[in-house]
Amino acid sequence: MTLSFQKTRLAPTPSGYLHIGNVVSFLITCSLARHHGAKVLLRIDDLDQKRTRTKYIQDIFDTMEFLEIPYDEGPRSVKDLLHEFSQGHRMDLYEGMLEYLREKDLVFGCDCSRKKLRENHPKGWYTGTCLQRHLHLDSKDISWRLNALHQEQQQIKTFPDTIRTCIFPRSMNYFVVRKKDGDPAYQLTSLADDIYFGVDLIVRGEDLWSSSCAQIQLSGYLPEDPLSQVTFFHHPLVKEGKQKLSKSDGAMAITTMREKGMSKADIYQLAGRHLGLNGPIRTLSEFEAAYMENLQGNPLNHHNPE
């Protein structure tokens, strides 16, 4: 039986210029989609308006166009994003999910500052300080945390067809689902969006393994556990030295590479080198062929931290 999926997604956050690590993730996602018959959604996570900038949104479209990375669904311009696809248009969806959690008594209020978290734990992990304080959820400067400490192990479907157990990381205990400013938090919006758009293959970096665990846990409290049939693929990160790339790493930003005269083929070749792929890689088709051959020859060449 041939493995197939309905839809996967690219989900950049417009808080900085895209770098080679983002592109590698995009190319892996598109390669898996093409190989397994899935459509690709471009979902720009723009809910955090304090960090979102129009120039970063435009950079996403410019990079996609320059590298000829195709997608089937999603915005085609800044205007299109703002008018139709922005996360702001799905606030009712997020608020409905938050209200459901509230009605089921699955959240509690927390007013801890980052300083307080550091005082209570050397790594700043939340220890349940506010669990028994019964703070009113509608009070000012109160975040909502998921009250789900005892559900520690999650079953996650991982690519291609494995069920793995995720030991819930202590750093994610009582994770935030609604921020102090009233906006829904990333774990909730990402889950809600994947459900809304019908995504059944989630491709992300290994650094988001804990987020996958959190979202699987949150899904388990919702009707029909919508993520239970979704497959996850966690790929290794592109690093500079021993450090994960961030959007502040200007030298690795695609816009910087273009300013230095690098061509589309140069960037594809660089992406291939970061993954140890063989042969000339100048296009998405060449990347897909090399990547899938490498993946099939090394079935453990994707990473599921445990």
PDB file of N, CA and C in Angstrom, residues 91-104 106-107 137 144 176-179 182-185 188-189 218 222:
ATOM      1  N   MET A  91      -9.848  34.266  14.888  1.00  0.00           N
ATOM      2  CA  MET A  91      -9.924  34.477  16.331  1.00  0.00           C
ATOM      3  C   MET A  91     -11.125  33.772  16.952  1.00  0.00           C
ATOM      4  N   ASP A  92     -12.259  33.740  16.243  1.00  0.00           N
ATOM      5  CA  ASP A  92     -13.442  33.050  16.775  1.00  0.00           C
ATOM      6  C   ASP A  92     -13.149  31.569  17.002  1.00  0.00           C
ATOM      7  N   LEU A  93     -12.360  30.994  16.105  1.00  0.00           N
ATOM      8  CA  LEU A  93     -11.977  29.591  16.239  1.00  0.00           C
ATOM      9  C   LEU A  93     -11.145  29.381  17.501  1.00  0.00           C
ATOM     10  N   TYR A  94     -10.151  30.241  17.695  1.00  0.00           N
ATOM     11  CA  TYR A  94      -9.293  30.125  18.882  1.00  0.00           C
ATOM     12  C   TYR A  94     -10.079  30.374  20.161  1.00  0.00           C
ATOM     13  N   GLU A  95     -10.912  31.411  20.143  1.00  0.00           N
ATOM     14  CA  GLU A  95     -11.692  31.742  21.335  1.00  0.00           C
ATOM     15  C   GLU A  95     -12.655  30.614  21.678  1.00  0.00           C
ATOM     16  N   GLY A  96     -13.205  29.970  20.658  1.00  0.00           N
ATOM     17  CA  GLY A  96     -14.104  28.848  20.907  1.00  0.00           C
ATOM     18  C   GLY A  96     -13.390  27.691  21.572  1.00  0.00           C
ATOM     19  N   MET A  97     -12.158  27.421  21.147  1.00  0.00           N
ATOM     20  CA  MET A  97     -11.389  26.351  21.758  1.00  0.00           C
ATOM     21  C   MET A  97     -11.025  26.697  23.198  1.00  0.00           C
ATOM     22  N   LEU A  98     -10.651  27.951  23.434  1.00  0.00           N
ATOM     23  CA  LEU A  98     -10.341  28.386  24.794  1.00  0.00           C
ATOM     24  C   LEU A  98     -11.572  28.266  25.701  1.00  0.00           C
ATOM     25  N   GLU A  99     -12.713  28.653  25.183  1.00  0.00           N
ATOM     26  CA  GLU A  99     -13.935  28.583  25.981  1.00  0.00           C
ATOM     27  C   GLU A  99     -14.284  27.131  26.310  1.00  0.00           C
ATOM     28  N   TYR A 100     -14.040  26.247  25.363  1.00  0.00           N
ATOM     29  CA  TYR A 100     -14.288  24.817  25.607  1.00  0.00           C
ATOM     30  C   TYR A 100     -13.402  24.323  26.759  1.00  0.00           C
ATOM     31  N   LEU A 101     -12.116  24.686  26.733  1.00  0.00           N
ATOM     32  CA  LEU A 101     -11.202  24.279  27.794  1.00  0.00           C
ATOM     33  C   LEU A 101     -11.631  24.861  29.135  1.00  0.00           C
ATOM     34  N   ARG A 102     -12.116  26.074  29.095  1.00  0.00           N
ATOM     35  CA  ARG A 102     -12.591  26.720  30.326  1.00  0.00           C
ATOM     36  C   ARG A 102     -13.816  25.992  30.882  1.00  0.00           C
ATOM     37  N   GLU A 103     -14.758  25.677  30.029  1.00  0.00           N
ATOM     38  CA  GLU A 103     -15.983  25.003  30.462  1.00  0.00           C
ATOM     39  C   GLU A 103     -15.688  23.625  31.048  1.00  0.00           C
ATOM     40  N   LYS A 104     -14.659  22.977  30.526  1.00  0.00           N
ATOM     41  CA  LYS A 104     -14.293  21.646  30.998  1.00  0.00           C
ATOM     42  C   LYS A 104     -13.334  21.703  32.196  1.00  0.00           C
ATOM     43  N   LEU A 106     -10.297  22.774  32.404  1.00  0.00           N
ATOM     44  CA  LEU A 106      -8.984  22.264  32.013  1.00  0.00           C
ATOM     45  C   LEU A 106      -7.908  23.341  32.023  1.00  0.00           C
ATOM     46  N   VAL A 107      -8.259  24.553  32.437  1.00  0.00           N
ATOM     47  CA  VAL A 107      -7.280  25.632  32.502  1.00  0.00           C
ATOM     48  C   VAL A 107      -7.354  26.317  33.861  1.00  0.00           C
ATOM     49  N   LEU A 137     -10.030  33.825  35.869  1.00  0.00           N
ATOM     50  CA  LEU A 137      -9.501  33.789  34.505  1.00  0.00           C
ATOM     51  C   LEU A 137      -9.687  35.094  33.754  1.00  0.00           C
ATOM     52  N   TRP A 144      -3.621  31.796  30.860  1.00  0.00           N
ATOM     53  CA  TRP A 144      -4.308  30.538  31.111  1.00  0.00           C
ATOM     54  C   TRP A 144      -3.339  29.395  30.828  1.00  0.00           C
ATOM     55  N   VAL A 176       1.140  27.319  28.537  1.00  0.00           N
ATOM     56  CA  VAL A 176       0.200  28.426  28.351  1.00  0.00           C
ATOM     57  C   VAL A 176      -0.626  28.219  27.079  1.00  0.00           C
ATOM     58  N   VAL A 177      -1.942  28.412  27.197  1.00  0.00           N
ATOM     59  CA  VAL A 177      -2.817  28.360  26.022  1.00  0.00           C
ATOM     60  C   VAL A 177      -3.416  29.748  25.707  1.00  0.00           C
ATOM     61  N   ARG A 178      -3.363  30.639  26.686  1.00  0.00           N
ATOM     62  CA  ARG A 178      -3.825  32.026  26.472  1.00  0.00           C
ATOM     63  C   ARG A 178      -2.863  32.953  27.203  1.00  0.00           C
ATOM     64  N   LYS A 179      -2.308  33.903  26.486  1.00  0.00           N
ATOM     65  CA  LYS A 179      -1.294  34.773  27.056  1.00  0.00           C
ATOM     66  C   LYS A 179      -1.914  35.872  27.926  1.00  0.00           C
ATOM     67  N   GLY A 182      -4.251  38.399  26.493  1.00  0.00           N
ATOM     68  CA  GLY A 182      -5.535  37.907  26.013  1.00  0.00           C
ATOM     69  C   GLY A 182      -5.476  37.137  24.708  1.00  0.00           C
ATOM     70  N   ASP A 183      -4.335  37.185  24.025  1.00  0.00           N
ATOM     71  CA  ASP A 183      -4.208  36.456  22.762  1.00  0.00           C
ATOM     72  C   ASP A 183      -4.009  34.965  23.012  1.00  0.00           C
ATOM     73  N   PRO A 184      -4.558  34.124  22.151  1.00  0.00           N
ATOM     74  CA  PRO A 184      -4.285  32.697  22.271  1.00  0.00           C
ATOM     75  C   PRO A 184      -2.813  32.418  22.014  1.00  0.00           C
ATOM     76  N   ALA A 185      -2.270  31.418  22.678  1.00  0.00           N
ATOM     77  CA  ALA A 185      -0.849  31.099  22.581  1.00  0.00           C
ATOM     78  C   ALA A 185      -0.580  30.141  21.418  1.00  0.00           C
ATOM     79  N   LEU A 188      -1.955  26.438  21.056  1.00  0.00           N
ATOM     80  CA  LEU A 188      -3.379  26.356  20.736  1.00  0.00           C
ATOM     81  C   LEU A 188      -3.659  26.785  19.301  1.00  0.00           C
ATOM     82  N   THR A 189      -3.065  27.891  18.859  1.00  0.00           N
ATOM     83  CA  THR A 189      -3.361  28.364  17.498  1.00  0.00           C
ATOM     84  C   THR A 189      -2.824  27.411  16.447  1.00  0.00           C
ATOM     85  N   LEU A 218      -2.941  18.463  24.141  1.00  0.00           N
ATOM     86  CA  LEU A 218      -4.097  19.350  24.062  1.00  0.00           C
ATOM     87  C   LEU A 218      -5.191  18.731  23.211  1.00  0.00           C
ATOM     88  N   LEU A 222      -9.830  17.448  23.415  1.00  0.00           N
ATOM     89  CA  LEU A 222     -10.845  17.974  22.510  1.00  0.00           C
ATOM     90  C   LEU A 222     -11.716  16.848  21.967  1.00  0.00           C
TER      91      LEU A 222
END
